[in-house]
Short mmCIF file of C-alpha atoms in Angstrom, two decimals:
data_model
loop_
_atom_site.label_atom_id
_atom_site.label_comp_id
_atom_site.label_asym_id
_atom_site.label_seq_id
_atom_site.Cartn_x
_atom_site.Cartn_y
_atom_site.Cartn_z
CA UNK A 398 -78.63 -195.97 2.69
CA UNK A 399 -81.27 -194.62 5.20
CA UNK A 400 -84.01 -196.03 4.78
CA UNK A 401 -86.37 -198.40 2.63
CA UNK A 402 -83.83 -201.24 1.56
CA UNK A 403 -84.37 -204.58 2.62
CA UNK A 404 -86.69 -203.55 5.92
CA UNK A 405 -88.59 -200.96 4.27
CA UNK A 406 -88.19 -198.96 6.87
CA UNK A 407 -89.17 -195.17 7.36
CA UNK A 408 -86.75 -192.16 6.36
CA UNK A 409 -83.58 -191.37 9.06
CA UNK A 410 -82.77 -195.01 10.07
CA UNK A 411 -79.70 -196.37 8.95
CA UNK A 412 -81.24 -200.15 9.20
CA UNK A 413 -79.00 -201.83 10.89
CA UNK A 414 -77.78 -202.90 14.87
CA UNK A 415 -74.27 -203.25 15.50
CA UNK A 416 -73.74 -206.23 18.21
CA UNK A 417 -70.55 -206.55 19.63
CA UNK A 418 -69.54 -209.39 22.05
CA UNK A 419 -66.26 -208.20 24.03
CA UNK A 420 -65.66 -211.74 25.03
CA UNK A 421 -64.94 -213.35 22.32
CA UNK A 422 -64.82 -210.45 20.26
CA UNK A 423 -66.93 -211.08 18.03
CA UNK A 424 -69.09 -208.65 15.91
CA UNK A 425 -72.17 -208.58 13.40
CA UNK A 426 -75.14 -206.55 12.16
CA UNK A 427 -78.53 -206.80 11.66
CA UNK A 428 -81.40 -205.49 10.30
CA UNK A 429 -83.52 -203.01 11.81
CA UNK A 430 -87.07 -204.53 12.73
CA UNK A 431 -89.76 -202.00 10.93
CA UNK A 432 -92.60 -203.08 13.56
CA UNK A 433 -89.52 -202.03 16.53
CA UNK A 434 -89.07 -198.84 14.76
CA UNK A 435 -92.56 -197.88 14.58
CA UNK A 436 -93.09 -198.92 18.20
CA UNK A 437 -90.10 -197.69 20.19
CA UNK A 438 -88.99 -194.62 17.73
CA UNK A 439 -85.29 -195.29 18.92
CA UNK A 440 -83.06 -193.57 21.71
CA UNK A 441 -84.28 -194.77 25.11
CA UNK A 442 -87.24 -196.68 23.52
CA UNK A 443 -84.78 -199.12 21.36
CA UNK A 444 -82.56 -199.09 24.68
CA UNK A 445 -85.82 -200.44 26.90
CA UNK A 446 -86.42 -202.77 24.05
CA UNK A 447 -82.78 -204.34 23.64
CA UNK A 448 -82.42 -204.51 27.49
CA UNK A 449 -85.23 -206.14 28.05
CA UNK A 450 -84.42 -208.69 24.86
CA UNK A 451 -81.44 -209.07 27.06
CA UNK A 452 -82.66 -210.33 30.18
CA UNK A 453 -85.27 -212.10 28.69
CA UNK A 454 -82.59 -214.11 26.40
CA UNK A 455 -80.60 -214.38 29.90
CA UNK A 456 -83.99 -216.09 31.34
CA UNK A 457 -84.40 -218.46 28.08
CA UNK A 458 -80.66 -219.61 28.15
CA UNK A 459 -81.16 -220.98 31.68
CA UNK A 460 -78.43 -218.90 33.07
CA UNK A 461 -81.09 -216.87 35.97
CA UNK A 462 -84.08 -217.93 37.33
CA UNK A 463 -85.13 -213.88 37.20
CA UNK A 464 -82.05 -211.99 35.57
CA UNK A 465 -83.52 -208.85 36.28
CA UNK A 466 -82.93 -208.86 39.78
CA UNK A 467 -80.29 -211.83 39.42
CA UNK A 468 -77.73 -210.29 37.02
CA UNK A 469 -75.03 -208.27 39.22
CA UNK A 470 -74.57 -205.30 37.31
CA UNK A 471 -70.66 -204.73 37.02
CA UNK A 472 -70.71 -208.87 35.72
CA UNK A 473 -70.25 -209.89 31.97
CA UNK A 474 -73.81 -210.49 32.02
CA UNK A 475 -75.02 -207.13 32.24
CA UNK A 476 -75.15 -204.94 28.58
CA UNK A 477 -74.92 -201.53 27.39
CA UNK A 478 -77.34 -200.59 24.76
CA UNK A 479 -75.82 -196.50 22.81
CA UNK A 480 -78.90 -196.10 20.80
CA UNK A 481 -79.51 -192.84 18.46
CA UNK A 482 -83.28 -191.57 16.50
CA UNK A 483 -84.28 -191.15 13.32
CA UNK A 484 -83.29 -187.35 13.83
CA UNK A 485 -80.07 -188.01 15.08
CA UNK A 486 -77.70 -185.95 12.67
CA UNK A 487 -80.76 -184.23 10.22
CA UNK A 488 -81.23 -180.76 10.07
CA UNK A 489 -83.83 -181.05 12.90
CA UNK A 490 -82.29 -178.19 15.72
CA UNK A 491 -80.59 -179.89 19.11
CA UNK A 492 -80.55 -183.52 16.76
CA UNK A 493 -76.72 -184.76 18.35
CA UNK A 494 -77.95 -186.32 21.40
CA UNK A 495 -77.63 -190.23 21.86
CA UNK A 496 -79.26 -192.52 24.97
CA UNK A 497 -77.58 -195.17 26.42
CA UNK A 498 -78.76 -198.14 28.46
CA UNK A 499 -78.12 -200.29 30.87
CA UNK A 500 -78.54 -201.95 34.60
CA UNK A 501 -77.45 -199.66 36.48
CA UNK A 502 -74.84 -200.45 39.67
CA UNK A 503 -76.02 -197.45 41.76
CA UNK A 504 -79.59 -198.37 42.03
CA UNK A 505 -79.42 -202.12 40.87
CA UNK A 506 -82.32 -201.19 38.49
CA UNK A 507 -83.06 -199.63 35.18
CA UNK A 508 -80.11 -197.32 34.04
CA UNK A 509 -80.83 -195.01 31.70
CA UNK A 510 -79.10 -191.77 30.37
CA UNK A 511 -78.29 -189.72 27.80
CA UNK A 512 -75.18 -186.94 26.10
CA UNK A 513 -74.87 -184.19 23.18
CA UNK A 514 -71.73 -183.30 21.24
CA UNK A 515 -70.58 -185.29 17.75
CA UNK A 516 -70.23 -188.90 18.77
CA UNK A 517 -73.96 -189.78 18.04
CA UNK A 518 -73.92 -187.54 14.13
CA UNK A 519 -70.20 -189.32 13.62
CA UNK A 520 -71.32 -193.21 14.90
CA UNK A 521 -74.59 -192.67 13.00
CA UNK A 522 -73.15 -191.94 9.61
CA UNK A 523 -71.03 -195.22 10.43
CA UNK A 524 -74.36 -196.95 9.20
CA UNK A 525 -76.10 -198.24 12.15
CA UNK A 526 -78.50 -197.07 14.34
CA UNK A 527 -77.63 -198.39 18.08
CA UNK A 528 -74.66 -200.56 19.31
CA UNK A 529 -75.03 -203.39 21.93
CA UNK A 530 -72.27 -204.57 23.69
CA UNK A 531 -72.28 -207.57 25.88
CA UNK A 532 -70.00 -209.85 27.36
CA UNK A 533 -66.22 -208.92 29.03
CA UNK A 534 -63.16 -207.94 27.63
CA UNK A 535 -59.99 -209.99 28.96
CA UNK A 536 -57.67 -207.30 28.93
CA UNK A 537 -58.54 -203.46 28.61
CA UNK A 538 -60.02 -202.93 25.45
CA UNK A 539 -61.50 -199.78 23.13
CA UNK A 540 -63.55 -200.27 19.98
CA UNK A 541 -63.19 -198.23 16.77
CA UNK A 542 -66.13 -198.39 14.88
CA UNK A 543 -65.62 -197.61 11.26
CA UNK A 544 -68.28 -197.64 8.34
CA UNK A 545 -65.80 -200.92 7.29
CA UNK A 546 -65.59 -203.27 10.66
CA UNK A 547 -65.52 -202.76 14.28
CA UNK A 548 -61.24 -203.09 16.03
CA UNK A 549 -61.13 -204.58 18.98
CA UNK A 550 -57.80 -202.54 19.98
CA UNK A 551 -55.52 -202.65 23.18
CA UNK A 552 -56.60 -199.85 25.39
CA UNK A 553 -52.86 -200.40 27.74
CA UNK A 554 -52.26 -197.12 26.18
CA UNK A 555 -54.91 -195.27 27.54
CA UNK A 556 -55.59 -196.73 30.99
CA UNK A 557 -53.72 -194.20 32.81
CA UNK A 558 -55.24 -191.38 31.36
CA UNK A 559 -58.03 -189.29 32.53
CA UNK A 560 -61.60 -189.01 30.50
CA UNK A 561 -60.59 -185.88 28.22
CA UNK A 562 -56.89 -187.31 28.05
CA UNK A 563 -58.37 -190.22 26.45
CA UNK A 564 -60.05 -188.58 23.87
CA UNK A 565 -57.08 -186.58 22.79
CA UNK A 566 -54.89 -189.03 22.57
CA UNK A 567 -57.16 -191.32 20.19
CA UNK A 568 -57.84 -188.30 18.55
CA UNK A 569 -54.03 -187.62 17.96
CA UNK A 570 -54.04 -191.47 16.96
CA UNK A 571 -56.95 -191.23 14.09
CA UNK A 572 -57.26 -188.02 13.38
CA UNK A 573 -59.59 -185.06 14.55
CA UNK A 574 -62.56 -186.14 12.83
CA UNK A 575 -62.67 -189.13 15.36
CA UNK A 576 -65.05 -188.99 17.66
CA UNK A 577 -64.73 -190.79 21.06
CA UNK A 578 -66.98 -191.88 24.58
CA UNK A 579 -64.67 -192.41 27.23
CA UNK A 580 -64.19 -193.48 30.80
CA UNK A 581 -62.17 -191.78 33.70
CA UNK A 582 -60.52 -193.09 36.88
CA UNK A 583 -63.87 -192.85 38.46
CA UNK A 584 -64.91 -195.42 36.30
CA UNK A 585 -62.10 -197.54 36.43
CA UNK A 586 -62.30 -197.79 40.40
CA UNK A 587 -66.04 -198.44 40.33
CA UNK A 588 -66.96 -194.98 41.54
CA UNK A 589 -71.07 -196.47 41.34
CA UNK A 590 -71.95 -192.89 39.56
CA UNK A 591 -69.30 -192.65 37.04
CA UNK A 592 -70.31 -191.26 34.01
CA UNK A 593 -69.47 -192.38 30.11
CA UNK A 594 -67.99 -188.73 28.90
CA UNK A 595 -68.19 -187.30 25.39
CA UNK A 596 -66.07 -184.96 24.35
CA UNK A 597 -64.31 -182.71 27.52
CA UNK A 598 -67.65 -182.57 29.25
CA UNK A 599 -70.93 -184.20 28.41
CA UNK A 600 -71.99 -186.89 30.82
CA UNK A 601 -73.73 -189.65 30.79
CA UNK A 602 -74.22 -189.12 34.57
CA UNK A 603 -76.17 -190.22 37.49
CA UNK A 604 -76.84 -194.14 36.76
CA UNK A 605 -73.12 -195.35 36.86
CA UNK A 606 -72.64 -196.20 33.14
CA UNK A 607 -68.89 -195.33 33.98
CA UNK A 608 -68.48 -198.65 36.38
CA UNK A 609 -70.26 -200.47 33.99
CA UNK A 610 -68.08 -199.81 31.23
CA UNK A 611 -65.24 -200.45 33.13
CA UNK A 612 -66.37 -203.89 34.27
CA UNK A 613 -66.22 -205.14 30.83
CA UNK A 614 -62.85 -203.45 30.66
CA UNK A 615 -64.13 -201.08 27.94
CA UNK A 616 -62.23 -198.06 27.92
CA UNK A 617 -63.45 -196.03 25.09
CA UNK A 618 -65.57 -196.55 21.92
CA UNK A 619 -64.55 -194.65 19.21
CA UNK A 620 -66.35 -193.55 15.73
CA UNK A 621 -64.56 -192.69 12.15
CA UNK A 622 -67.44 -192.57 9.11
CA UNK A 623 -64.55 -192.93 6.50
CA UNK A 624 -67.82 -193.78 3.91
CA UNK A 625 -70.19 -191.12 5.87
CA UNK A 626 -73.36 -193.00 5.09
CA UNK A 627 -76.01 -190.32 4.40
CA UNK A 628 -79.34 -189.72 6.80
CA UNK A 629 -82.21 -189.74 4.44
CA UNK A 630 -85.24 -187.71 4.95
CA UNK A 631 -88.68 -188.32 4.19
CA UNK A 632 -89.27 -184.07 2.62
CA UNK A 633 -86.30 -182.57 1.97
CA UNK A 634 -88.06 -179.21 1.62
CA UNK A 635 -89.08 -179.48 5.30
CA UNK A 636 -85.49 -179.50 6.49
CA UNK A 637 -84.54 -176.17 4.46
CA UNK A 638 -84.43 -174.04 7.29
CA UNK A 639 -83.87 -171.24 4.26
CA UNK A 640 -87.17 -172.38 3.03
CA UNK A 641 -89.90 -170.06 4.88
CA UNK A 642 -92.67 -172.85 5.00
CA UNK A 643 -90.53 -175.63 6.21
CA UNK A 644 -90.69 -177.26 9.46
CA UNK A 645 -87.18 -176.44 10.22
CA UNK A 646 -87.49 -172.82 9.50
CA UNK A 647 -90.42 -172.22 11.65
CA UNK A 648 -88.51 -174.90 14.25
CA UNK A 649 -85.89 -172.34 14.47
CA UNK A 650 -87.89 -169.00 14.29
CA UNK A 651 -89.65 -170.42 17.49
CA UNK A 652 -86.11 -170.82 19.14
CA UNK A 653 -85.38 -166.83 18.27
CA UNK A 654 -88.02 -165.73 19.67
CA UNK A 655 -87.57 -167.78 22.70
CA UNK A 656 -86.42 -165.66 26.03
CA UNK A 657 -84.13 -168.81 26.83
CA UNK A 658 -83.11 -169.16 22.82
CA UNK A 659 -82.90 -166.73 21.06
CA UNK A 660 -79.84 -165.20 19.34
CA UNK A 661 -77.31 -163.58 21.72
CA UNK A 662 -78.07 -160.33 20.15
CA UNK A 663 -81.36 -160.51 20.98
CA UNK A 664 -80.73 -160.94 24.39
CA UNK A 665 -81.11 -164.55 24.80
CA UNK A 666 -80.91 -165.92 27.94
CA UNK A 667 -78.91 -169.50 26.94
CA UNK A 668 -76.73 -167.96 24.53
CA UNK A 669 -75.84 -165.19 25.95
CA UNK A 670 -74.81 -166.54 29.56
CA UNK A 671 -74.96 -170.58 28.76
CA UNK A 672 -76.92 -172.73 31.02
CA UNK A 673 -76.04 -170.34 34.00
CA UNK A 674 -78.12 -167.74 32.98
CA UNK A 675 -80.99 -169.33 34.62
CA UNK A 676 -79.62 -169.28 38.08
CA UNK A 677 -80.46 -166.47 39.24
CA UNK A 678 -83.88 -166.56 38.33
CA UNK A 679 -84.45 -170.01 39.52
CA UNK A 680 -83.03 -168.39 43.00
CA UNK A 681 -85.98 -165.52 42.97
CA UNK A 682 -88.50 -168.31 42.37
CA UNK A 683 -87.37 -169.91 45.63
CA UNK A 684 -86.17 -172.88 44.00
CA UNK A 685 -82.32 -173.21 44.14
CA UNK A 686 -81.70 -175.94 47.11
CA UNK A 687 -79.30 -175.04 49.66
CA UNK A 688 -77.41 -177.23 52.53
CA UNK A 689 -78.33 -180.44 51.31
CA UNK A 690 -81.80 -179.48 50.16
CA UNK A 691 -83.16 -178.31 53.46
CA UNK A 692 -83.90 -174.85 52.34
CA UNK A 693 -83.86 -172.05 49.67
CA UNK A 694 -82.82 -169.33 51.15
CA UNK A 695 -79.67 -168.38 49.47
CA UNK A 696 -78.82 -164.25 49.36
CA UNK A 697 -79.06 -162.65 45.87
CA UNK A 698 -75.60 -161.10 46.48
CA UNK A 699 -74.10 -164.52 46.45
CA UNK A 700 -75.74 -165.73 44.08
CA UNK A 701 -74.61 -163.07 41.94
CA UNK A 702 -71.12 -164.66 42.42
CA UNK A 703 -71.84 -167.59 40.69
CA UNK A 704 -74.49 -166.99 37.66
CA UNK A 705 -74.26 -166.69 34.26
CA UNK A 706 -73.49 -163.10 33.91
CA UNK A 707 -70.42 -163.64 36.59
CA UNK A 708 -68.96 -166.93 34.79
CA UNK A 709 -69.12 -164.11 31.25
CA UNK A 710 -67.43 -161.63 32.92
CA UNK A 711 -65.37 -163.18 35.42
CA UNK A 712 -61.47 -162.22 33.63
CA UNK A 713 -62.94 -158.90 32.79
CA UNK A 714 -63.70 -157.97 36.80
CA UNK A 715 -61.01 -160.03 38.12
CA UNK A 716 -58.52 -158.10 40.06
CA UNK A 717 -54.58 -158.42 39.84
CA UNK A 718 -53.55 -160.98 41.72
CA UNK A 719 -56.69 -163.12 42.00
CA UNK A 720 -57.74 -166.51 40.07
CA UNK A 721 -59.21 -165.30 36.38
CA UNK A 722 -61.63 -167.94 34.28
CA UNK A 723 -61.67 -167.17 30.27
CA UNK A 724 -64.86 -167.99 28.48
CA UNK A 725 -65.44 -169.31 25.29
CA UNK A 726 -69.03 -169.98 23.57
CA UNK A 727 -70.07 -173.11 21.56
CA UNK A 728 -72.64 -175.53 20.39
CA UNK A 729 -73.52 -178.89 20.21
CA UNK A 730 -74.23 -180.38 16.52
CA UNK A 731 -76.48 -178.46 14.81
CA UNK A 732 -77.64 -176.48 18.23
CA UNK A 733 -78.69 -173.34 16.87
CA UNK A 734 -79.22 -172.07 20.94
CA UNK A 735 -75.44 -172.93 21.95
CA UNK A 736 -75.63 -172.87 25.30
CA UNK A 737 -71.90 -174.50 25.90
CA UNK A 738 -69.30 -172.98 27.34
CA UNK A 739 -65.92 -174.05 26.95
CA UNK A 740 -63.93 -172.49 30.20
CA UNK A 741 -59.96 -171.96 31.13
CA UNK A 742 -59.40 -171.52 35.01
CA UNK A 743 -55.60 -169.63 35.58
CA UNK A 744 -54.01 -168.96 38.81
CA UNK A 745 -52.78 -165.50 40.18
CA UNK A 746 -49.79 -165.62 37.91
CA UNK A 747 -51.61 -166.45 34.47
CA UNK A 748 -51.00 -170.14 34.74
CA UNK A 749 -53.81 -172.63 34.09
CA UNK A 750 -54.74 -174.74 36.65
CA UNK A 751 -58.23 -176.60 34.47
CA UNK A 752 -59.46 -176.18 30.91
CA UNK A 753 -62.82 -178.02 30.32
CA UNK A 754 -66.45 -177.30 29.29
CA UNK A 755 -68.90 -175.66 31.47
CA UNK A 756 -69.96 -175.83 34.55
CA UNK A 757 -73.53 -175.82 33.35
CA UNK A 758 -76.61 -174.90 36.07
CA UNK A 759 -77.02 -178.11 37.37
CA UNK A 760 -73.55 -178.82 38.11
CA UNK A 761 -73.00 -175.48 39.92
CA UNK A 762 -76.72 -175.89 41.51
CA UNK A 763 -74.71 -179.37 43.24
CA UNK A 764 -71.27 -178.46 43.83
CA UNK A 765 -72.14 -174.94 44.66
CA UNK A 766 -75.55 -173.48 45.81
CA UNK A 767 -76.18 -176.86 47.22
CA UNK A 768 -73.07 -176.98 49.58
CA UNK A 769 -73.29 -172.97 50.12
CA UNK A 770 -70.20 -172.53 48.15
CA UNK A 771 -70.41 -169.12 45.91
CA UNK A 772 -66.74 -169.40 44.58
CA UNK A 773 -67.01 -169.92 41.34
CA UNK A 774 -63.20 -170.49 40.70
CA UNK A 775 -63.91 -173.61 42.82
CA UNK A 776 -66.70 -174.82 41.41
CA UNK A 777 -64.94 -174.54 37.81
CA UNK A 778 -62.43 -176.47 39.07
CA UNK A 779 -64.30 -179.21 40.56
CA UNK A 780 -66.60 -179.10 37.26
CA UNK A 781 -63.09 -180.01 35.56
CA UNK A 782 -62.21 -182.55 38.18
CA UNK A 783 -65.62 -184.51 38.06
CA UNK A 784 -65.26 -184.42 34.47
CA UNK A 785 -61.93 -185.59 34.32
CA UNK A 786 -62.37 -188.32 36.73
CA UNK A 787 -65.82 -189.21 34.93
CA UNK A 788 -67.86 -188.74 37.49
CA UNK A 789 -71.45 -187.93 38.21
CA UNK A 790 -71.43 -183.88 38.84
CA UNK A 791 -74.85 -183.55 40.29
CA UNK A 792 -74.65 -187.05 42.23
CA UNK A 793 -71.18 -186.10 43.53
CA UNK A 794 -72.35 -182.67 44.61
CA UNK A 795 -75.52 -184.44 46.14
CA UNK A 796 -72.88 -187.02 47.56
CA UNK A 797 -71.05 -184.46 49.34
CA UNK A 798 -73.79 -182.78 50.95
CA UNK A 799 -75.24 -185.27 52.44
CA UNK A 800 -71.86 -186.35 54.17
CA UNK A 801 -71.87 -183.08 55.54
CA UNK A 802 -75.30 -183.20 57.15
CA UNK A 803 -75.08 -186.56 58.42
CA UNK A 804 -71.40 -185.20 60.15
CA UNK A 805 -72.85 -182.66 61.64
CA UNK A 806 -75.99 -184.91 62.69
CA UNK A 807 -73.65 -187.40 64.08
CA UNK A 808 -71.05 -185.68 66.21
CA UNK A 809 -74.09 -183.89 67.99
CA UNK A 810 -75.27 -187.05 69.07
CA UNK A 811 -71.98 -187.60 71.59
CA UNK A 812 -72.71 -190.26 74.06
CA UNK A 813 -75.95 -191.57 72.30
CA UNK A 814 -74.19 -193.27 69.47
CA UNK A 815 -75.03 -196.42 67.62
CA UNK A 816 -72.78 -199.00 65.84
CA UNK A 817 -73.48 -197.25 62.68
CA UNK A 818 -72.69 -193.62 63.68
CA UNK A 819 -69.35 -194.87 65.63
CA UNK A 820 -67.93 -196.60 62.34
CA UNK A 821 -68.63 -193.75 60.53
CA UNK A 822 -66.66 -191.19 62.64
CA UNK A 823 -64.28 -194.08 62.87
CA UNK A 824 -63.96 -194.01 59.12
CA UNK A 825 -64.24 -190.08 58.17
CA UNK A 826 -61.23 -189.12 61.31
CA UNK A 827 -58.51 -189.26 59.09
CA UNK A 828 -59.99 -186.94 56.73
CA UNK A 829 -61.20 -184.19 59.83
CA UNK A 830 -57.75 -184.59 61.45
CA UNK A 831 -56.02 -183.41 58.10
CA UNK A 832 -58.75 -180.81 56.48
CA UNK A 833 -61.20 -180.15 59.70
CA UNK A 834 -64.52 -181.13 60.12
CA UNK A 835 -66.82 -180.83 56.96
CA UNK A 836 -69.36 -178.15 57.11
CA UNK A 837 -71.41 -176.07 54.33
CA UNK A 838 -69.65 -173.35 53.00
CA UNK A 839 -65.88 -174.85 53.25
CA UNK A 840 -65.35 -174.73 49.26
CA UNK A 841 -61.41 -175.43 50.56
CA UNK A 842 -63.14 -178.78 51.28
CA UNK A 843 -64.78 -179.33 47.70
CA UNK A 844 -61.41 -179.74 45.42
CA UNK A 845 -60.08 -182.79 47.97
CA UNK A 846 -63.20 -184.65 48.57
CA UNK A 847 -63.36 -184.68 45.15
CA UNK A 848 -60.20 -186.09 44.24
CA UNK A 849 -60.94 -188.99 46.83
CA UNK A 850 -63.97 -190.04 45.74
CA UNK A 851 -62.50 -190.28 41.99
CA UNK A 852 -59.87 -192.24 43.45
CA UNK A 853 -61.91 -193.99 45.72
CA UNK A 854 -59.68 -193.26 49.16
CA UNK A 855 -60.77 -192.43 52.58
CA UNK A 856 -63.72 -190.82 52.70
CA UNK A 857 -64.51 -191.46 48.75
CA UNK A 858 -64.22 -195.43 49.39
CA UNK A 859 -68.17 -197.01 49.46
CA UNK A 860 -68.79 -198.87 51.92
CA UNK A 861 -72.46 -200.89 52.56
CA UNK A 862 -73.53 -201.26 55.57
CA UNK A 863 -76.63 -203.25 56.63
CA UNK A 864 -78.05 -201.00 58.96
CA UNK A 865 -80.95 -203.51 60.14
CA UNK A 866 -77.67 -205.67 61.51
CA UNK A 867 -76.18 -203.50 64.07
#
């Protein structure tokens, strides 16, 4: 049960640390520490805490003179820390979020990020409160985490299949209650942003917890509660939200009378429109970066294309004959503000081409304002693409725009060229002899870069160069 037990700890822990060791597949629990609780809270302060009781174990062993800076991070030796709170799956509003932590490949530093959905409610009424994973799988591998044990189970199956595809088919396997983090193709080939997805479309983007994963040759990590061990509360009359003095009623009064969160009938501006509905303004306030963040100055009229009220009406003004996105609203666990959109995109004749969730602001800021794209077909379809391929949105977007201004930068330059510069136009001429030469605007462009990055061909292959050499 949550709570007091052997640790005496506070209301809405479960008590207990789930370590897993993929190498020799080994598992076991322990006890939550009551002076860790009370000093890191949980989420990204238990994943600071375990990652640096990591490193410093790492140091003790003998096995790196300084592991934080030793310890490559797509090696055995790095860890992934999925921690939840004490809130995680109570009645408190917006309480299905989970962090997760690691070292991250992109920056070689401190990787941290976090998701909504289910995964966090369902892995937290498993009876534990975060999972560490260390060590590497030898072949691919995906845990099921059950209130029982934790399978180690061949993930051959799976390998082949895209981020949502993943979850379905485990899903199919277990049954719909199952809840499941997965990894894409992006992952898989290293891509150093790939993201950990949950459910068709939250990311655990920007720090490469994707690569990571897939260095281990984890695949997935699923969790069943068949027990569904209950999250105790300190007050139970404080998380009535029926109850007019409780903290949850006047928690969620404050988010109805929000102008972001309150009810759609009320004109709220998140659950009306989703996340979108704040483009528009963000544009007026100047703030909406454009061409690779060198200016603001997008027209409204485009914008228009591309904002909340466009993605909610877009299969009620589209025409005969053109591309037609349906809409459909939801929530994270208890989200009372559900902000998600679920989206379908269909071609001229009816037929869908993507079904995922979203694009939220920040995606379409990235692969859209950003690259001065205002098709918002296109940008669904690269939303379902990154999301797919478990990649970063917003670092692929960023990505992107960037190659195009340093293109443009670079072919200007003509006869003043420097080692650098001519390996690069060496290594992007395949893609400008078969698409053109990149330049803001081209959302024809945004669907193939895409696909090469997830795939990690071309144009989407990394390459380090050390610049101070040439």
């Amino acid at each position: 049960m949550a709570g007091g037990g052997e640790n005496n700890l506070p209301k809405g822990y479960m008590g207990k640390i789930l370590r897993v060791d993929l190498t020799t597949r080994q598992q076991h629990a322990e006890l939550l520490d009551k002076n860790m609780a009370h000093l890191f809270f949980g989420g990204r302060g238990f994943g600071a805490f375990f990652l640096f009781q990591h490193f410093q174990n790492l140091k003790l062993q003998g096995k790196f003179r300084n592991p934080y800076s030793e310890v490559d991070p797509l090696s055995e030796n790095n860890v992934i820390i999925i921690s939840t709170s004490p809130c995680t799956g109570t009645g408190v509003p917006t309480s299905g979020r989970v962090h997760m932590n690691f070292k991250s490949p992109l920056t070689g530093i401190y990787g941290s990020t976090n998701a909504g959905g289910k995964w966090a409610v369902e892995f937290k009424r498993t009876g534990y409160d975060a999972l560490i994973i260390t060590g590497k799988a030898e072949k691919p591998t995906y845990l099921l985490v059950t209130g029982e044990e934790v399978k180690f189970c061949d993930a051959q199956e799976i390998v082949s299949q895209d981020s949502v595809d993943k979850r379905l088919f485990l899903q199919k396997k277990y049954g719909s209650k199952l809840q499941v983090l997965s990894i894409g193709k992006g992952g898989q080939n290293f891509v150093r942003f790939a993201s950990v997805m949950s459910d068709t479309g939250k990311a655990f983007g920007r720090t490469g917890a994707g690569a990571v994963w897939a260095s281990k040759n984890l695949y997935a990590v699923a969790a069943l509660s068949e027990s569904r061990s209950e999250i105790e509360v300190a007050d139970t009359e404080s998380f009535d939200s029926k109850n007019e003095r409780s903290a949850m009623y006047h928690a969620r009064l404050k988010l109805d009378l929000g102008k972001f969160t309150r009810k759609e009938a009320a004109y709220g501006i998140l659950s009306s429109m989703g996340s979108l509905g704040i483009m528009g303004m963000i544009n007026s306030y100047r703030q909406l970066l454009r061409n690779n963040m060198k200016d603001t100055a997008h027209k409204p009229q485009d914008i228009e294309k591309i904002d909340g009220e466009a993605l909610r009406n877009h299969a009620k003004n589209a025409k005969p004959g053109e591309k037609k996105i349906l809409v459909k609203k939801g929530s994270c666990f208890n989200c009372p503000v559900a902000c998600k959109r679920d989206t379908e995109l269909l071609d001229e004749n009816g037929n869908l081409i993507e079904k995922s969730e979203g694009p939220e602001f920040e995606n379409t800021a990235m692969l859209g304002a950003n690259l001065s794209i205002y098709d918002l077909p296109t940008i669904v379809q690269a939303n379902s693409l990154v999301n797919r391929y478990g990649i970063d949105a917003i670092t692929t977007g960023a990505t992107i725009a960037a190659f195009i201004e340093l293109y443009q930068f670079i072919k200007c330059k003509k006869d003043t060229l420097n080692p650098a510069e001519k390996m690069f136009l060496d290594d992007v001429k395949d893609f400008v002899d078969k698409y053109g030469e990149p330049q803001f605007g081209q959302a024809e462009l945004l669907i193939p870069i895409i696909r090469l990055i997830g795939k990690k061909e071309g144009i989407g292959k990394s390459k380090e160069i050390d610049l101070f050499s040439l």
